[in-house]
Short mmCIF file of N, CA and C in Angstrom, two decimals:
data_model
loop_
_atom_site.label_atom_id
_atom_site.label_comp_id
_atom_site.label_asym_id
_atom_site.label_seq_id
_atom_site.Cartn_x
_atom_site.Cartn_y
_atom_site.Cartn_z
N UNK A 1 83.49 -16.71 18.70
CA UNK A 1 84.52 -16.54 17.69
C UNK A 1 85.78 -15.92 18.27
N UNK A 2 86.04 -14.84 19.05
CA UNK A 2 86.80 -14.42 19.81
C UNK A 2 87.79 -15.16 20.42
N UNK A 3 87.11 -15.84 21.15
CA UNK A 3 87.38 -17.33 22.56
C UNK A 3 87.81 -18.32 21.55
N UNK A 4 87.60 -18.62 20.63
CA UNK A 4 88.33 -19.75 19.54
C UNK A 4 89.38 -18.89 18.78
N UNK A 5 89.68 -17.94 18.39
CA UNK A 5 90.52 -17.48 17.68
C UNK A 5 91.89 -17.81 17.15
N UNK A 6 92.01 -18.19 18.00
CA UNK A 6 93.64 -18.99 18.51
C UNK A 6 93.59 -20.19 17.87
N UNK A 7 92.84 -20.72 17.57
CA UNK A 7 92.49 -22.27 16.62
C UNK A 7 92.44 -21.92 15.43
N UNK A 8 93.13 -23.23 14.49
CA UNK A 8 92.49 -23.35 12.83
C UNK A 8 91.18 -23.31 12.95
N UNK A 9 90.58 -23.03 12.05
CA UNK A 9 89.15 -22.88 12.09
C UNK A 9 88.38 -24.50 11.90
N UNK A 10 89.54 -25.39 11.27
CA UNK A 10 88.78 -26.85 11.31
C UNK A 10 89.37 -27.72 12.59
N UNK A 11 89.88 -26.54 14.21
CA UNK A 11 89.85 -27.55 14.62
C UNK A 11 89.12 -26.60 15.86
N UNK A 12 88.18 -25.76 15.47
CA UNK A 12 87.19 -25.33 16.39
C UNK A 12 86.17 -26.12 16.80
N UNK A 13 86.09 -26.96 17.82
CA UNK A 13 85.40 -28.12 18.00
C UNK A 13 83.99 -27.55 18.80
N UNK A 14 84.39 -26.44 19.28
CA UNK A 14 82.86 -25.98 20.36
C UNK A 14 82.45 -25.31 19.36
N UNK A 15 80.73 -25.86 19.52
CA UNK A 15 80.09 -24.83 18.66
C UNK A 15 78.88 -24.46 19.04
N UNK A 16 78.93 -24.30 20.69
CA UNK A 16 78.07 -23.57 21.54
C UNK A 16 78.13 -23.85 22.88
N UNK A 17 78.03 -22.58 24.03
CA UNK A 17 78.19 -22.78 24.91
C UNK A 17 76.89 -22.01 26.09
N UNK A 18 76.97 -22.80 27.41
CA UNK A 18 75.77 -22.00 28.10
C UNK A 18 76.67 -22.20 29.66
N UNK A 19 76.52 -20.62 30.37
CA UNK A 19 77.45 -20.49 31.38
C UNK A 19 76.27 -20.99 32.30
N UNK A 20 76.70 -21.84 33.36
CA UNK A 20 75.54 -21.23 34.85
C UNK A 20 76.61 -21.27 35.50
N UNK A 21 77.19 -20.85 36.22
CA UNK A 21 78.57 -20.64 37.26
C UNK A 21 78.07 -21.32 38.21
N UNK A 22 78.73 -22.15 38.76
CA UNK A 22 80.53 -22.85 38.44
C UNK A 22 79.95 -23.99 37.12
N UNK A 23 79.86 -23.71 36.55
CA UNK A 23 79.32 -24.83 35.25
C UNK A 23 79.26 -24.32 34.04
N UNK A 24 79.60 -24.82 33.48
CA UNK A 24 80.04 -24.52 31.50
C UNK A 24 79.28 -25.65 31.07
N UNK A 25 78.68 -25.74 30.48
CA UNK A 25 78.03 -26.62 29.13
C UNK A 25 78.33 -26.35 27.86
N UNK A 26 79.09 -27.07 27.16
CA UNK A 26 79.24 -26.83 25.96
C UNK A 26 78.32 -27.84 25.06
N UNK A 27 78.39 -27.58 23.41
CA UNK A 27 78.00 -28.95 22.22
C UNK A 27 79.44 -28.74 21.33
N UNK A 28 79.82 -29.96 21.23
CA UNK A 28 80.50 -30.27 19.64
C UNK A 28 80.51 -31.02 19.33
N UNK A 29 81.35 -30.10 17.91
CA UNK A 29 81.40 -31.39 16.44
C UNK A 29 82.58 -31.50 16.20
N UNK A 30 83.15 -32.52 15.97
CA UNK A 30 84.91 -33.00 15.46
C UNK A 30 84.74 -33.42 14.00
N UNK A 31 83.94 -32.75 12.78
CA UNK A 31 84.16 -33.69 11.50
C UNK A 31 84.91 -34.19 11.09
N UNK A 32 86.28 -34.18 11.43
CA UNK A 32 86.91 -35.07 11.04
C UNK A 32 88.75 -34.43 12.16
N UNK A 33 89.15 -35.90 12.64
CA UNK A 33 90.45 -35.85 13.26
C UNK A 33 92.09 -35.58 12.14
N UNK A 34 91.93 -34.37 12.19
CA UNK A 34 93.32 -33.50 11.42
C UNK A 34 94.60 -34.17 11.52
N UNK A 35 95.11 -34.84 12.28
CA UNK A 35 96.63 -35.26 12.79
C UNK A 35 96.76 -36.76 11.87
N UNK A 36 95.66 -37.33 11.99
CA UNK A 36 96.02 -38.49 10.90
C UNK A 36 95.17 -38.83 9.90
N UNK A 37 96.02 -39.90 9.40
CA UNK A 37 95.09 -40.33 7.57
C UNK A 37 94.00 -41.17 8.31
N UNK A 38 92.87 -41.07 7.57
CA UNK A 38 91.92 -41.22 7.21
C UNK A 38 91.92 -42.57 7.65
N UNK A 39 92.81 -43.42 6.56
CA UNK A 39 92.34 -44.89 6.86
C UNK A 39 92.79 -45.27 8.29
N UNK A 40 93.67 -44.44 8.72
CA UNK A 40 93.94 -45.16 10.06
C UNK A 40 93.31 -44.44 11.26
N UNK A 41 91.92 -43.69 11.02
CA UNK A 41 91.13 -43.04 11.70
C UNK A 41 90.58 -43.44 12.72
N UNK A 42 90.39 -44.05 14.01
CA UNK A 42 89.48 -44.55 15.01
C UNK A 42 88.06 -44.22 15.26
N UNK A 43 87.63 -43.11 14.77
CA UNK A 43 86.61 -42.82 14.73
C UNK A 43 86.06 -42.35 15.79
N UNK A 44 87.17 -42.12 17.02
CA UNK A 44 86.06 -41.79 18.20
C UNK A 44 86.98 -41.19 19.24
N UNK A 45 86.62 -40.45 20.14
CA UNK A 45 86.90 -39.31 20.91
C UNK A 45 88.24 -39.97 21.47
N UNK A 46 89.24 -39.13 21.77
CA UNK A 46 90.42 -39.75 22.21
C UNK A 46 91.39 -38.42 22.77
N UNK A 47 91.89 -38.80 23.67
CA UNK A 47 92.90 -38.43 24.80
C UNK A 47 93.30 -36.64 24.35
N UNK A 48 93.61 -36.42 22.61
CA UNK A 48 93.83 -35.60 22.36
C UNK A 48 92.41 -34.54 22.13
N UNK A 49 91.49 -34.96 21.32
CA UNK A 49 90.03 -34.74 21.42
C UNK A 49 89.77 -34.05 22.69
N UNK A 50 89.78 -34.86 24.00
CA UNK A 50 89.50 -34.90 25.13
C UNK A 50 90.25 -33.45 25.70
N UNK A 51 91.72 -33.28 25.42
CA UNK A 51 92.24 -32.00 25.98
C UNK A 51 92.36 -30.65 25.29
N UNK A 52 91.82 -30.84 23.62
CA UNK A 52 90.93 -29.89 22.95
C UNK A 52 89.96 -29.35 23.32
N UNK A 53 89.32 -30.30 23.28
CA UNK A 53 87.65 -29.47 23.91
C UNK A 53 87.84 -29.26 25.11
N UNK A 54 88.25 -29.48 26.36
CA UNK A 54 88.38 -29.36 27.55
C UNK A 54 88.73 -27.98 27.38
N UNK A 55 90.12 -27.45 26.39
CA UNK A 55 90.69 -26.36 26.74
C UNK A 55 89.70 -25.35 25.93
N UNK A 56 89.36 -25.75 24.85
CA UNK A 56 88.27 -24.61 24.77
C UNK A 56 86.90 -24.17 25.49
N UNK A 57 86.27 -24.98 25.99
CA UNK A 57 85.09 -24.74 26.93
C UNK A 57 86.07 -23.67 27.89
N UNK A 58 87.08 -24.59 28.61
CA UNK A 58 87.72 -23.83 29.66
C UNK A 58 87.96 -22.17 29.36
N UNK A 59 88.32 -22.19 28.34
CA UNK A 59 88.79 -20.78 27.98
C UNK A 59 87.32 -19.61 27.86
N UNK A 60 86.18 -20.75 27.40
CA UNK A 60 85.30 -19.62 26.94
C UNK A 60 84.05 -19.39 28.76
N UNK A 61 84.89 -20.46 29.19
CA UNK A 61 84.28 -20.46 31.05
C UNK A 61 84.83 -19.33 31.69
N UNK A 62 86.15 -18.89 31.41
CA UNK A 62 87.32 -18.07 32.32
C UNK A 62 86.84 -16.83 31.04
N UNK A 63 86.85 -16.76 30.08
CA UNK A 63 86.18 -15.10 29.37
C UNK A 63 84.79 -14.64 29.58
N UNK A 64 83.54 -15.60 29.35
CA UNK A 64 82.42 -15.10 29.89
C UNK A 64 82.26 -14.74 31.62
N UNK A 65 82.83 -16.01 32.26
CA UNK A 65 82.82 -15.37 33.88
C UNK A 65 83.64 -14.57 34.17
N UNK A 66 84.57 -14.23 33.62
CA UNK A 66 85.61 -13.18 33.79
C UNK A 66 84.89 -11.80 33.42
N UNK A 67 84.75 -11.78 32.75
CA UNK A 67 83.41 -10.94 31.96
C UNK A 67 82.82 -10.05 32.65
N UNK A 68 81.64 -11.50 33.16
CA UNK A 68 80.54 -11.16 34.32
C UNK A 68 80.90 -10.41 36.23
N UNK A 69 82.76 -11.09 36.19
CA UNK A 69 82.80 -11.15 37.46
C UNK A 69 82.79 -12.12 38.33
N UNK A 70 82.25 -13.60 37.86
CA UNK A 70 81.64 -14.44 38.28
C UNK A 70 82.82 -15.56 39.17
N UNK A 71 84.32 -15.32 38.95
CA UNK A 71 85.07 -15.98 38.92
C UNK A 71 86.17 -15.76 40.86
N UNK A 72 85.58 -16.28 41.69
CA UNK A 72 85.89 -15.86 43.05
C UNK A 72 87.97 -15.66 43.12
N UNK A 73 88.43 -14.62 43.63
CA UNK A 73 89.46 -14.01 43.55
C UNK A 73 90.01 -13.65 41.86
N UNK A 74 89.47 -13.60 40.87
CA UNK A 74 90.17 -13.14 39.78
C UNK A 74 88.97 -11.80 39.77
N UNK A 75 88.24 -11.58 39.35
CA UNK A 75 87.13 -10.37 39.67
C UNK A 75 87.15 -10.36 38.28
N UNK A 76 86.98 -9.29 37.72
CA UNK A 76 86.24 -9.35 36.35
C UNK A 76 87.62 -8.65 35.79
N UNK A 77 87.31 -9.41 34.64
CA UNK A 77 88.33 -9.62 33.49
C UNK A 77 87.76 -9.43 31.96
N UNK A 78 87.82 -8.15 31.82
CA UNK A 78 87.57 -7.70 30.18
C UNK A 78 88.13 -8.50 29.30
N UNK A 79 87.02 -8.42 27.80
CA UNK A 79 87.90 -9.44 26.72
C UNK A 79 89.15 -9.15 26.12
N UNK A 80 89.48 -7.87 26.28
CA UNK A 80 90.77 -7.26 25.86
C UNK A 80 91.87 -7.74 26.93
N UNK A 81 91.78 -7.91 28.02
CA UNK A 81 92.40 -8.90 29.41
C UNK A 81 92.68 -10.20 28.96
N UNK A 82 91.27 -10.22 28.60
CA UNK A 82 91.27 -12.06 28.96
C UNK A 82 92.20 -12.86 27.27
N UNK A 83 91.96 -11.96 26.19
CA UNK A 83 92.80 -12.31 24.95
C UNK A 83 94.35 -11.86 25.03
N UNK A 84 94.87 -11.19 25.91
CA UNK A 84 96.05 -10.43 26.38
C UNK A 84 96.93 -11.87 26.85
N UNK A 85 96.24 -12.92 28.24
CA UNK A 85 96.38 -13.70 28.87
C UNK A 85 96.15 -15.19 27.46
N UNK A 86 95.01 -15.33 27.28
CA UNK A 86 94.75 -16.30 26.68
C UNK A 86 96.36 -17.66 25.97
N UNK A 87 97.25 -17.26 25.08
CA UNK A 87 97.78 -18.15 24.66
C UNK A 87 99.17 -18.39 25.53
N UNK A 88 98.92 -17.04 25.88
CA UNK A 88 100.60 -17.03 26.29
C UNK A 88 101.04 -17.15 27.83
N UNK A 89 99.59 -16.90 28.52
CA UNK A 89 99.77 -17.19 29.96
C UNK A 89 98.75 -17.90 30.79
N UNK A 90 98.32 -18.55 29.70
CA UNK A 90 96.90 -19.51 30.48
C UNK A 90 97.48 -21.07 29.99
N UNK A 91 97.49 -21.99 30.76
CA UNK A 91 98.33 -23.30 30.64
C UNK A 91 97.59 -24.14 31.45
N UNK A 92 97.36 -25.81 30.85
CA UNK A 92 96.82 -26.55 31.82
C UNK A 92 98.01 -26.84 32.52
N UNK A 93 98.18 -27.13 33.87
CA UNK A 93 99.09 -27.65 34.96
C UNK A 93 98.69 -28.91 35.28
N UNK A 94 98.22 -28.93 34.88
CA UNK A 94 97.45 -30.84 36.06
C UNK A 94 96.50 -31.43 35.12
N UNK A 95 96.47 -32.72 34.71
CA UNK A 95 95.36 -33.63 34.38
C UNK A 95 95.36 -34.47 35.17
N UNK A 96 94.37 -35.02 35.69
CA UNK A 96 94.29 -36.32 36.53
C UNK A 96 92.83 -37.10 36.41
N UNK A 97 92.78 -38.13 36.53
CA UNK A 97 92.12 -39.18 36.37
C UNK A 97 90.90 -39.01 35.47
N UNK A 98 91.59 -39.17 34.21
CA UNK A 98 91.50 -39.50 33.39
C UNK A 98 90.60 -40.69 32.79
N UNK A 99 89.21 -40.96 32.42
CA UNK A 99 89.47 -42.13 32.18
C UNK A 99 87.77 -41.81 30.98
N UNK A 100 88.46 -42.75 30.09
CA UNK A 100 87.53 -42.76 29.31
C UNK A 100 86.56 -44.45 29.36
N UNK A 101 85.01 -44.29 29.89
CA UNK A 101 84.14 -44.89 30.34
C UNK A 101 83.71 -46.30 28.98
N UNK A 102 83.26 -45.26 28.09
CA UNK A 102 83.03 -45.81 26.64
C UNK A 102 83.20 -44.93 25.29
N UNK A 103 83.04 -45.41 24.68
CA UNK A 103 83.70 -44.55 23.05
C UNK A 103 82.65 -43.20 22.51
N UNK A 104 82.95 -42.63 22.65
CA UNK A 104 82.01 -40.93 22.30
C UNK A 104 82.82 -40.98 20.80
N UNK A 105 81.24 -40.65 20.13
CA UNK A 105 81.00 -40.33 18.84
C UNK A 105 81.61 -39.01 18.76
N UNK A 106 82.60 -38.69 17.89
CA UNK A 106 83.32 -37.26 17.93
C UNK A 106 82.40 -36.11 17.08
N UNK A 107 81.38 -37.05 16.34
CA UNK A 107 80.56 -35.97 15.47
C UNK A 107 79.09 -35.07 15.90
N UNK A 108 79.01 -35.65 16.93
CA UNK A 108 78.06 -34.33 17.81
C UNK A 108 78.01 -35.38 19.42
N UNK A 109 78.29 -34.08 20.34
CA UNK A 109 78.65 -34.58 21.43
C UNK A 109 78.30 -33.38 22.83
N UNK A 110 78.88 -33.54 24.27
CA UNK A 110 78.57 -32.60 25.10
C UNK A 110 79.28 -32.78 25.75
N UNK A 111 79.76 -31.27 26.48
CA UNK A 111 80.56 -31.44 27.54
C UNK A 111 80.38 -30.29 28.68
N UNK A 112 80.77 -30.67 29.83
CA UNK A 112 80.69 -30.08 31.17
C UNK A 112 82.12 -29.59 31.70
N UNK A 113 82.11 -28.89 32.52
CA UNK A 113 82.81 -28.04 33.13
C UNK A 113 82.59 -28.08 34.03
N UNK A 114 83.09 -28.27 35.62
CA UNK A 114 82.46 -27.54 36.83
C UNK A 114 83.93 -27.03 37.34
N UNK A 115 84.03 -25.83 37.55
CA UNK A 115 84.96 -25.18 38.58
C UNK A 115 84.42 -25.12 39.76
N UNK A 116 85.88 -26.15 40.80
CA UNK A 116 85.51 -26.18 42.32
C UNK A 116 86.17 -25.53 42.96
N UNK A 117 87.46 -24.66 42.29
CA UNK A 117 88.07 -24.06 43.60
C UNK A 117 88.88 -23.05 42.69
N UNK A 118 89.50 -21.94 43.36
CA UNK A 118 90.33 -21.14 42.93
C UNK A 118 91.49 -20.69 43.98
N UNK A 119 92.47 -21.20 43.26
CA UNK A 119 93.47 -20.89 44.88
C UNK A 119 94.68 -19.76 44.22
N UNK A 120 94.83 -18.92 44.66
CA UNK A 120 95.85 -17.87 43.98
C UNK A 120 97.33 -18.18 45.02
N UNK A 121 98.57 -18.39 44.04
CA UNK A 121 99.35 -18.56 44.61
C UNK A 121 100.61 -17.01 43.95
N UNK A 122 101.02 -16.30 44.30
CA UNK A 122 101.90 -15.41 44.04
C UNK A 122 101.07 -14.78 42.81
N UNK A 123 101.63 -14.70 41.77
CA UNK A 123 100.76 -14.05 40.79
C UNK A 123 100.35 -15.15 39.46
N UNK A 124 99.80 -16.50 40.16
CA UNK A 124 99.17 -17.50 39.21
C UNK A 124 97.97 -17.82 40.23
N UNK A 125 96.63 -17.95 39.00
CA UNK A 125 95.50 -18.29 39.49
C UNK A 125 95.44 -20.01 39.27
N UNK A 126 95.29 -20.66 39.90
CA UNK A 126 95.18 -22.28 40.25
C UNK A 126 93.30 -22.64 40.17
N UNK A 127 92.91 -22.63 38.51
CA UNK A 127 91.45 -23.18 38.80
C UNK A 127 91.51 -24.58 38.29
N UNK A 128 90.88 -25.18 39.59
CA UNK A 128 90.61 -26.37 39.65
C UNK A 128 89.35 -27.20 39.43
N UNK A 129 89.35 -27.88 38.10
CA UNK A 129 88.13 -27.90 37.75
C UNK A 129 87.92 -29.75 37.58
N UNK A 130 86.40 -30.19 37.06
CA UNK A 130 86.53 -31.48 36.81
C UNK A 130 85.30 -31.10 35.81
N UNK A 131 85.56 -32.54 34.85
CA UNK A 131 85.26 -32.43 33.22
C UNK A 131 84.20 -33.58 33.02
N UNK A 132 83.45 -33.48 32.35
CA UNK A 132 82.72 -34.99 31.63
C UNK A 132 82.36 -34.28 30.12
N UNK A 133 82.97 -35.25 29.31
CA UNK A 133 82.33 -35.48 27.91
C UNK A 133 81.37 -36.68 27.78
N UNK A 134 80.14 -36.61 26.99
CA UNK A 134 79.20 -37.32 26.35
C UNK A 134 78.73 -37.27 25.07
N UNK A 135 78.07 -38.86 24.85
CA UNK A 135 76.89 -38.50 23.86
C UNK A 135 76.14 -39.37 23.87
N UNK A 136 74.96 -39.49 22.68
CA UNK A 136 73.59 -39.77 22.85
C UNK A 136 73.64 -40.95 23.30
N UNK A 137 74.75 -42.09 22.62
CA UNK A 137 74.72 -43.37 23.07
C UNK A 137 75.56 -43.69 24.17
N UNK A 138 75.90 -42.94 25.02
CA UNK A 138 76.50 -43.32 26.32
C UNK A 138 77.76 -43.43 26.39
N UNK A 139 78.66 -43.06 25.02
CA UNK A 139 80.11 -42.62 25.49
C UNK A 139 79.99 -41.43 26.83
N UNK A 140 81.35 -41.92 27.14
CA UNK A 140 81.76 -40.80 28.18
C UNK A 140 82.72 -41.33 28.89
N UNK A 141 83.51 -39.72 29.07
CA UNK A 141 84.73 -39.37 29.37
C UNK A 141 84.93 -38.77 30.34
N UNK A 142 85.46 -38.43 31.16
CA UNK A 142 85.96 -38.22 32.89
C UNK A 142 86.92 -37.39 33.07
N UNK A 143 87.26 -36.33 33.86
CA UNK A 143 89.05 -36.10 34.08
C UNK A 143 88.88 -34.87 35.13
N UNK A 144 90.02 -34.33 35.23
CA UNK A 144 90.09 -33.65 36.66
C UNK A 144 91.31 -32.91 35.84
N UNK A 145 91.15 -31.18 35.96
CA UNK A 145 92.32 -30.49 35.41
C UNK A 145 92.78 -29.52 36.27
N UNK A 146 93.65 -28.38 36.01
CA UNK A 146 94.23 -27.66 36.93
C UNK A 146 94.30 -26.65 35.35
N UNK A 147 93.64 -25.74 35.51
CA UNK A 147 93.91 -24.50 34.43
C UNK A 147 94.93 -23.87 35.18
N UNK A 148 95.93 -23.05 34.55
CA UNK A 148 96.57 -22.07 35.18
C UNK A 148 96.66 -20.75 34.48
N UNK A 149 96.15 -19.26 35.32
CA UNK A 149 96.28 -17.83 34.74
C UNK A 149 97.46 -17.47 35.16
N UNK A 150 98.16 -16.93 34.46
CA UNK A 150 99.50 -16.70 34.93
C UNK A 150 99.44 -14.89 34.90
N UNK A 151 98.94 -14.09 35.92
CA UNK A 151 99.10 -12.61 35.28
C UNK A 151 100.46 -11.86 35.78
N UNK A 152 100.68 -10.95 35.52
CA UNK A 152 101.61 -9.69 35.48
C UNK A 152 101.63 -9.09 36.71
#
């Protein structure tokens, strides 16, 4: 609840997460896509979807390992830290390859996380991560991001 805060509450899409470092597992649910009407609904996971949930797993990856410590050159990062940083100095920098495989059901679904690298440049942390969304029937989604911590 914390780690979502920053969201309307109907567009809190994670609704559970399990850390193993460098790996985030999340589950969600999208009941319904907010930005448009109804009848012109697609019904299925899409580009914006895709950099929603991405950014929330991400966020609740960088507060629990931050947390723990778990996060190589940032060291541990209290939740009073990590909500300090959260809207105003944490930014994706990079999406890349992108590609959505087949159509994911937006109404219960899974997604991954793996952070591969952390490169600190002046006073911004550069985590470099890569993504897969799924579900039961074999949608799935692909991409490659660049989180950025921007601290003080």
């Amino acid at each position: 609840d914390i780690v979502l805060s920053p969201y309307r509450p109907e567009c809190r899409y994670l609704i559970g997460a399990e850390l193993d470092y460098p790996e985030i597992k999340g589950k969600f649910s999208i009941p319904s896509i907010y930005y448009v009407n109804e009848e012109v609904n697609s019904g299925h996971f899409n580009a914006v979807e895709f950099s929603l949930c991405y950014n929330q797993l991400a966020y609740t990856q960088l507060a629990e390992g931050g947390r723990l410590g778990l996060i190589p050159k940032i060291g541990v990062l209290d939740i009073e830290e990590f909500k300090k940083y959260q809207v105003k100095n944490m930014i994706i920098g990079g999406i890349n390859k992108v590609r959505f495989k087949k159509f994911i059901d937006p109404k219960e679904f899974s997604g991954i996380i793996r952070l591969n690298n952390v490169k600190k440049i002046k006073n911004i942390f550069h985590l470099l991560t890569e993504c897969e969304f799924n579900d039961s029937k074999g949608g799935r989604a692909t991409g490659e991001f660049i989180t950025e911590l921007i601290t003080s």
